[in-house]
PDB file of C-alpha atoms in Angstrom:
ATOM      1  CA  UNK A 158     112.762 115.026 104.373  1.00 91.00           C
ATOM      2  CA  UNK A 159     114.059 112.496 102.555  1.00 94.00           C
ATOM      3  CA  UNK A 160     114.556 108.814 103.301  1.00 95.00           C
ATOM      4  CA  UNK A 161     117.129 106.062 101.909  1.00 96.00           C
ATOM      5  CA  UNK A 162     117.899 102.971 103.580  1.00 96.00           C
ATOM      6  CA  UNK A 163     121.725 102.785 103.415  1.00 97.00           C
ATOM      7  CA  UNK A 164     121.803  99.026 104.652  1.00 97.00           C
ATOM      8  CA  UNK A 165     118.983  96.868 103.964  1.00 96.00           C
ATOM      9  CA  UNK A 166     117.716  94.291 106.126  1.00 97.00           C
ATOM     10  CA  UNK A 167     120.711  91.109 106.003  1.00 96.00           C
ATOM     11  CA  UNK A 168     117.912  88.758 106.057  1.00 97.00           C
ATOM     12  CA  UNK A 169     113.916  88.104 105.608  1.00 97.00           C
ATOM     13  CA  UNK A 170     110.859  88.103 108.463  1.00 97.00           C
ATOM     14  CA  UNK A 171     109.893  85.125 106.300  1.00 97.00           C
ATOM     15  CA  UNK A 172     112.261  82.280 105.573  1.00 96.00           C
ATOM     16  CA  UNK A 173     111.820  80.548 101.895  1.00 96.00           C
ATOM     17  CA  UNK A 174     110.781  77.121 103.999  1.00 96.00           C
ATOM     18  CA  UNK A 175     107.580  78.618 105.053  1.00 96.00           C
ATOM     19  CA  UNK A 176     106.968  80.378 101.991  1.00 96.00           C
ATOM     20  CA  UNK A 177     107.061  77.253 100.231  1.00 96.00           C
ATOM     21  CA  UNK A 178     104.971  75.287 102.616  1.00 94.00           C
ATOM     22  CA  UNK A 179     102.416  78.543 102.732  1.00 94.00           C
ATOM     23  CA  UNK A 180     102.377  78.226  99.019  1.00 92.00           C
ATOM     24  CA  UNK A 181     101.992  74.038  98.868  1.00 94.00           C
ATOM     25  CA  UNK A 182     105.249  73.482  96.018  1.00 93.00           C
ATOM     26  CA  UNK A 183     107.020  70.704  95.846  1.00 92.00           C
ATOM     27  CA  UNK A 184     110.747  70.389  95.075  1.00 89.00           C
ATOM     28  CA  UNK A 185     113.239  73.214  94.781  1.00 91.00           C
ATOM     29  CA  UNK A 186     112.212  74.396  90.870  1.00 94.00           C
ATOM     30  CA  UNK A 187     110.254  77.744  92.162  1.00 91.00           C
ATOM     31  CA  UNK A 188     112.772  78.556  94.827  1.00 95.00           C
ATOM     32  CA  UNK A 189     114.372  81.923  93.081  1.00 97.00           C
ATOM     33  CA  UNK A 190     110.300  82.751  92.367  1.00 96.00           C
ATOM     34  CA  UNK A 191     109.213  82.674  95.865  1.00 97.00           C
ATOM     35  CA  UNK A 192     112.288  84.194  97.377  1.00 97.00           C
ATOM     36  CA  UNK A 193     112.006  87.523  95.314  1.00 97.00           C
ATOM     37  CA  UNK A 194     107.836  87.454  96.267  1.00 97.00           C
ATOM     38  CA  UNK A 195     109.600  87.128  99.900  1.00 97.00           C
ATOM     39  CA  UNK A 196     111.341  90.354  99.415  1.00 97.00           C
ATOM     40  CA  UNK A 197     108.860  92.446  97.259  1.00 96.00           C
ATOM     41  CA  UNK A 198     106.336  90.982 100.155  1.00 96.00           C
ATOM     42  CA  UNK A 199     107.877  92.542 102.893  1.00 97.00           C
ATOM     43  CA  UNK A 200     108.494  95.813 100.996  1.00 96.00           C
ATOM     44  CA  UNK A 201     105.262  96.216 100.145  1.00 94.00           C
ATOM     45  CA  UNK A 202     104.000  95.853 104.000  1.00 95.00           C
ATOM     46  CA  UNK A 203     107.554  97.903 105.133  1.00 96.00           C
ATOM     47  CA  UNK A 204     105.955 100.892 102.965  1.00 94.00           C
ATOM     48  CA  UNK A 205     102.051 100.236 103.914  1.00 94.00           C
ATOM     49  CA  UNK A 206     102.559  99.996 107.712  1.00 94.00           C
ATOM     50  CA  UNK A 207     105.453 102.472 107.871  1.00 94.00           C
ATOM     51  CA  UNK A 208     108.226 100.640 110.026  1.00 96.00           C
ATOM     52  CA  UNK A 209     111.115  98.835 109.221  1.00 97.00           C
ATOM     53  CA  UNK A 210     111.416  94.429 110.282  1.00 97.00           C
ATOM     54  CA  UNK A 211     114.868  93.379 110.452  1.00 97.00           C
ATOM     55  CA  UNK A 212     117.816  95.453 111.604  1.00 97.00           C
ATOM     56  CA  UNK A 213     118.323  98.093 109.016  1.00 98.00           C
ATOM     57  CA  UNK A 214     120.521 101.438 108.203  1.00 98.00           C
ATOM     58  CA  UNK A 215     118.334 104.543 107.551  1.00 98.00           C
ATOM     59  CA  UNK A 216     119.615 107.855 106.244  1.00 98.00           C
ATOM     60  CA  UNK A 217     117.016 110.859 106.793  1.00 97.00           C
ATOM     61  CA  UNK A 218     118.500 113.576 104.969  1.00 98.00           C
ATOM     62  CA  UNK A 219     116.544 117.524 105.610  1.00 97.00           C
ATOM     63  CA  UNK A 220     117.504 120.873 103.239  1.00 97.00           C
ATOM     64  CA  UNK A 221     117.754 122.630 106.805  1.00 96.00           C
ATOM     65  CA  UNK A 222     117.948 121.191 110.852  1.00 96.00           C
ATOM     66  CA  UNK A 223     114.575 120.002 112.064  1.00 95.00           C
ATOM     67  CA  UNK A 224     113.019 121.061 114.622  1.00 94.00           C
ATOM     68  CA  UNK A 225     114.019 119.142 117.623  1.00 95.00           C
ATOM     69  CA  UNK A 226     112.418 116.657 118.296  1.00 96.00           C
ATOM     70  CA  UNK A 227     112.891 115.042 115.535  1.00 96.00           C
ATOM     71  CA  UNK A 228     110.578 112.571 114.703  1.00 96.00           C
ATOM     72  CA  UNK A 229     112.392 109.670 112.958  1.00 96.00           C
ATOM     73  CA  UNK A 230     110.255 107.438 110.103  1.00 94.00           C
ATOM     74  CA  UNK A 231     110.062 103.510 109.972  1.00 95.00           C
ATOM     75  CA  UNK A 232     110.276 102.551 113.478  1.00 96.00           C
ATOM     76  CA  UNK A 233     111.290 100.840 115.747  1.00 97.00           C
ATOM     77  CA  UNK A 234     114.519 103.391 116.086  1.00 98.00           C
ATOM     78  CA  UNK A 235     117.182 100.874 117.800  1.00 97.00           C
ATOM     79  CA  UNK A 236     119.983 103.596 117.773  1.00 97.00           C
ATOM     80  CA  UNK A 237     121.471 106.639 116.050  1.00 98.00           C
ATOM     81  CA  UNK A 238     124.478 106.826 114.330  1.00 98.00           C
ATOM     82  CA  UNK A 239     125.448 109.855 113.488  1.00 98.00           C
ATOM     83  CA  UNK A 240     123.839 113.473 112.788  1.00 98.00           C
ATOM     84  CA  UNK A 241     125.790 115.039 109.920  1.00 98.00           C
ATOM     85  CA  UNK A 242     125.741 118.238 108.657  1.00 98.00           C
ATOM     86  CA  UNK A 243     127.154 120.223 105.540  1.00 98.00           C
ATOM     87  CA  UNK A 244     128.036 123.999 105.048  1.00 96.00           C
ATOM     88  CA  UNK A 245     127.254 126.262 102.258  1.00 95.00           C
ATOM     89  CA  UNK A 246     130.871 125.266 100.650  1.00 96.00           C
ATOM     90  CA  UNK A 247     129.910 121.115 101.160  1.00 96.00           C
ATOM     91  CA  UNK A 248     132.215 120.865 104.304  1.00 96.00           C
ATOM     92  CA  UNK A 249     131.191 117.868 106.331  1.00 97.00           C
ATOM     93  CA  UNK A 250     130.615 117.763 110.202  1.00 97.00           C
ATOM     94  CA  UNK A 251     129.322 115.757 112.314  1.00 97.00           C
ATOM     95  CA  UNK A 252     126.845 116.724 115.571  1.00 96.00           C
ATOM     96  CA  UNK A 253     128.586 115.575 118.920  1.00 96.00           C
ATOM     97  CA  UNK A 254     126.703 112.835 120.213  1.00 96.00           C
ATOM     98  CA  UNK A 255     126.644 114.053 123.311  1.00 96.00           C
ATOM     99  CA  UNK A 256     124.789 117.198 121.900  1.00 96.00           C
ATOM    100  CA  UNK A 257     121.221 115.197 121.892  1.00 97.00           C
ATOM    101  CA  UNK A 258     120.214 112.034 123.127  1.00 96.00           C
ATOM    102  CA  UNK A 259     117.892 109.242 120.915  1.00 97.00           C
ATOM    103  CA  UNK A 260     114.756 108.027 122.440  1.00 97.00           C
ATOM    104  CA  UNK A 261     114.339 104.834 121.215  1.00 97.00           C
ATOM    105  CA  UNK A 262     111.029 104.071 123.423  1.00 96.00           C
ATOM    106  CA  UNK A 263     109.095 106.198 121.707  1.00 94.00           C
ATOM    107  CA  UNK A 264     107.412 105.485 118.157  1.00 91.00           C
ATOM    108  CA  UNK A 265     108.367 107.003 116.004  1.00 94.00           C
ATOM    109  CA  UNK A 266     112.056 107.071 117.926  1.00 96.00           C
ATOM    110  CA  UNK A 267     113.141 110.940 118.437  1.00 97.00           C
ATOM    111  CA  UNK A 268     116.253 112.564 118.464  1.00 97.00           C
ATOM    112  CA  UNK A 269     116.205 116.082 121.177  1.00 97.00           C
ATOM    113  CA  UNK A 270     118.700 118.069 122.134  1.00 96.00           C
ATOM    114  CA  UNK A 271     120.636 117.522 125.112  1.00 95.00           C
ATOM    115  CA  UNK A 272     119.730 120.325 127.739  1.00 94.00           C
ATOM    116  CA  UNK A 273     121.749 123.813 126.855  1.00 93.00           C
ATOM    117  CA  UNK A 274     122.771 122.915 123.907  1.00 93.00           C
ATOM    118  CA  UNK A 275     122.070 125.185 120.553  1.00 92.00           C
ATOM    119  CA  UNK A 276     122.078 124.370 117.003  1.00 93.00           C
ATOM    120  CA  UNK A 277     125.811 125.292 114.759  1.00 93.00           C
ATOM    121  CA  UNK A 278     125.499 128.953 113.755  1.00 91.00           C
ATOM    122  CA  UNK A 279     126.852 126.855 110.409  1.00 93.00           C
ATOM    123  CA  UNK A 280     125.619 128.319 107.026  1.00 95.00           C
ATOM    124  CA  UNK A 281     124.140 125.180 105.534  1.00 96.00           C
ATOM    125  CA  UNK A 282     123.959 124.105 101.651  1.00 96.00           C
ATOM    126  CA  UNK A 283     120.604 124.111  99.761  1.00 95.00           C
ATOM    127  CA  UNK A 284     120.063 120.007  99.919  1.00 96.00           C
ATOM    128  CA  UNK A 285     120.355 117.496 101.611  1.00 97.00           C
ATOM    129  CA  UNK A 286     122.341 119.703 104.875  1.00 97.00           C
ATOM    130  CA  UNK A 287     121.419 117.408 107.538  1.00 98.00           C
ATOM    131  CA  UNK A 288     121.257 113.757 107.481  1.00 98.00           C
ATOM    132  CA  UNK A 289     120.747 111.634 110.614  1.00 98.00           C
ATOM    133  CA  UNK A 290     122.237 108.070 110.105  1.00 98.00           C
ATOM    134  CA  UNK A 291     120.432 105.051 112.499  1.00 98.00           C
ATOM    135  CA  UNK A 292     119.714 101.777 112.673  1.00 98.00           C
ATOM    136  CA  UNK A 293     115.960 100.835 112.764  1.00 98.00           C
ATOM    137  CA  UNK A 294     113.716  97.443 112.751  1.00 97.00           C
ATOM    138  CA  UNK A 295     112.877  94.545 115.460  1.00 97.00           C
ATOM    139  CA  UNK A 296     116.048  93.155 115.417  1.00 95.00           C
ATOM    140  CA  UNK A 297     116.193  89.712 113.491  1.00 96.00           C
ATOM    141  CA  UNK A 298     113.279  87.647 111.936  1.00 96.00           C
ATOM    142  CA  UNK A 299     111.730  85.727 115.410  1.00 96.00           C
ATOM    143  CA  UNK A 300     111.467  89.232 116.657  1.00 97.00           C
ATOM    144  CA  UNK A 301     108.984  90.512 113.880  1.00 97.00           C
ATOM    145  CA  UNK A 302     105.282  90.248 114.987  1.00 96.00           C
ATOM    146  CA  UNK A 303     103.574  87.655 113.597  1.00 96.00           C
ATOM    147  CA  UNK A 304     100.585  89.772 112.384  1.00 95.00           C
ATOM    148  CA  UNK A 305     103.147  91.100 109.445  1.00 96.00           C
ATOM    149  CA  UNK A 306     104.596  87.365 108.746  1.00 97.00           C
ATOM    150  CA  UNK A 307     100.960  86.590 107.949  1.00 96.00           C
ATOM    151  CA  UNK A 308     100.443  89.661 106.088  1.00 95.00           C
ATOM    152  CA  UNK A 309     103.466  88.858 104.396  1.00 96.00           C
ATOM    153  CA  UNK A 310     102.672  85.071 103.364  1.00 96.00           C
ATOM    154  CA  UNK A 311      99.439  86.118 101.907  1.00 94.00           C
ATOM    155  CA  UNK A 312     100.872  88.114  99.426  1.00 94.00           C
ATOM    156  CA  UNK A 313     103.621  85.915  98.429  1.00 95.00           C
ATOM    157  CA  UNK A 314     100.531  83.005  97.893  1.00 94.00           C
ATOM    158  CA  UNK A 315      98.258  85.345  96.075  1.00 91.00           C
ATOM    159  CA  UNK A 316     101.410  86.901  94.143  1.00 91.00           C
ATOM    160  CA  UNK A 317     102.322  83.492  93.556  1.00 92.00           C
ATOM    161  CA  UNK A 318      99.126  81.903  92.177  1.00 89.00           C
ATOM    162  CA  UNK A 319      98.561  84.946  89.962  1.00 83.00           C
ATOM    163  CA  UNK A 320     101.943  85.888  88.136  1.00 78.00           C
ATOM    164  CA  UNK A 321     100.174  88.084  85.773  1.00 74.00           C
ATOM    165  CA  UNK A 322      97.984  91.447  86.548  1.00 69.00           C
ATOM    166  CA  UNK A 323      94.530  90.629  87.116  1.00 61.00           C
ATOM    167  CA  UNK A 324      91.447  92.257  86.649  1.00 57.00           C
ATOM    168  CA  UNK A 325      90.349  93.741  90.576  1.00 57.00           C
ATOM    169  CA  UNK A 326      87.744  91.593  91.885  1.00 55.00           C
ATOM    170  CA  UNK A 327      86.330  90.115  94.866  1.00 51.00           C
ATOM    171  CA  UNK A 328      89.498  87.655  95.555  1.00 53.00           C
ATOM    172  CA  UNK A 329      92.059  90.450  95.295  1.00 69.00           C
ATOM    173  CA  UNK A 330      89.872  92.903  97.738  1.00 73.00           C
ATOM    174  CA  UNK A 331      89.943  89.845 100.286  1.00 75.00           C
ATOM    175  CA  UNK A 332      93.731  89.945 100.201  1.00 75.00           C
ATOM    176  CA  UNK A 333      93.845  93.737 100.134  1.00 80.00           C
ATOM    177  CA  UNK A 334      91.513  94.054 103.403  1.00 81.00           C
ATOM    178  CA  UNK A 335      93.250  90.915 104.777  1.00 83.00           C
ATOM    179  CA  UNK A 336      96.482  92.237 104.641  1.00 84.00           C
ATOM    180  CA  UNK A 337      95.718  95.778 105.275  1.00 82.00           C
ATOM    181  CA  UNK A 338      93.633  94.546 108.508  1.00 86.00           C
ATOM    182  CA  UNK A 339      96.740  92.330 109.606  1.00 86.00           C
ATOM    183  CA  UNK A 340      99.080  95.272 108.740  1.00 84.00           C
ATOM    184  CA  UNK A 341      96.954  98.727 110.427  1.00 83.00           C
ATOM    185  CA  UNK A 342      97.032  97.251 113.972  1.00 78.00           C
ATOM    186  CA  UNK A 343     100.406  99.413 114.138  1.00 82.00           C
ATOM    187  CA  UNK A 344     100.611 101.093 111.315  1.00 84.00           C
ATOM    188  CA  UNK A 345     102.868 104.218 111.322  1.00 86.00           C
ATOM    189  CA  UNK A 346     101.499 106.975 110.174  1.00 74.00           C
ATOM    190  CA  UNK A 347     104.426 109.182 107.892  1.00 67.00           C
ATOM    191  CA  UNK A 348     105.935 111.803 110.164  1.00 58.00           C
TER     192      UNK A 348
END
């Protein structure tokens, strides 16, 4: 499997106000600094803990169908789009919705098949054959846990107050285990 997101997150779980006050900067001269820390910040702790923050797109894309259920990576799952799949001479088709049925209590979110229903007798191509489109993530940024804004603001400060690669030592453990600690309460495990 495969994973791309097709439409990234339109905004932050950290806004560059608190950034700024987290860091202690006065005036507006660091601004584009701390608002790409903001973004590398919450894809670091995206990829660590497994799960996507704000509303995003997600394309899973499989050389062959799952098995049912299908376990879908970087919860929460909010909803599924579309389940897509392409024969042996790259003809597109699309899975009826009402074929299978998202379970978007679950985590990770599943996709199973609705009751009698069996897989296309469809030869498929060698890559890439399936791909399940949804949307995942806690909807906007006052929805994210605070645990992972935390997480998130001590990176940005560390990140901030050393721009260059550092030798690993005790202070750069502390933020490691601080952010890890902050980040493994729900950590997703890769499916």
């Amino acid at each position: 499997m495969s994973i791309k997101v097709v439409t990234p997150p339109a905004s932050e779980p950290v806004v560059l106000a608190d950034a700024v006050l987290h860091c202690r900067i006065d005036g507006t001269d660091e601004n584009a600094l701390v608002t790409a820390l903001i973004v590398a910040a919450r894809e670091y702790c995206e990829k660590y803990s497994g799960r996507a923050y704000i509303t995003q797109t997600i394309r899973a894309s499989f050389d062959s169908w799952p098995s049912f259920p299908i376990r879908l990576p970087r919860p929460p799952l909010a909803a599924v789009s579309s389940i897509k799949y392409y024969g042996e001479d790259n003809t597109e088709y699309t899975l009826d919705a009402a074929n299978y049925y998202a379970d978007t209590d679950s985590e990770p979110g599943r996709i199973a098949l609705a009751s009698g229903i069996s897989l296309p007798a469809t030869t498929l191509r060698d890559i890439n054959a399936v791909q399940v489109t949804y949307t995942a993530g806690y909807g906007n940024a006052a929805a994210v846990p605070q645990r992972v804004k935390q997480a998130m603001l001590l990176l940005i400060g560390y990140w901030y107050e050393n721009r260059e690669a550092a030798a690993l030592g005790k202070v750069s453990s502390e933020i490691s285990f601080a952010v890890h600690s902050l980040l493994g309460i729900d950590r997703v495990w890769p499916v």
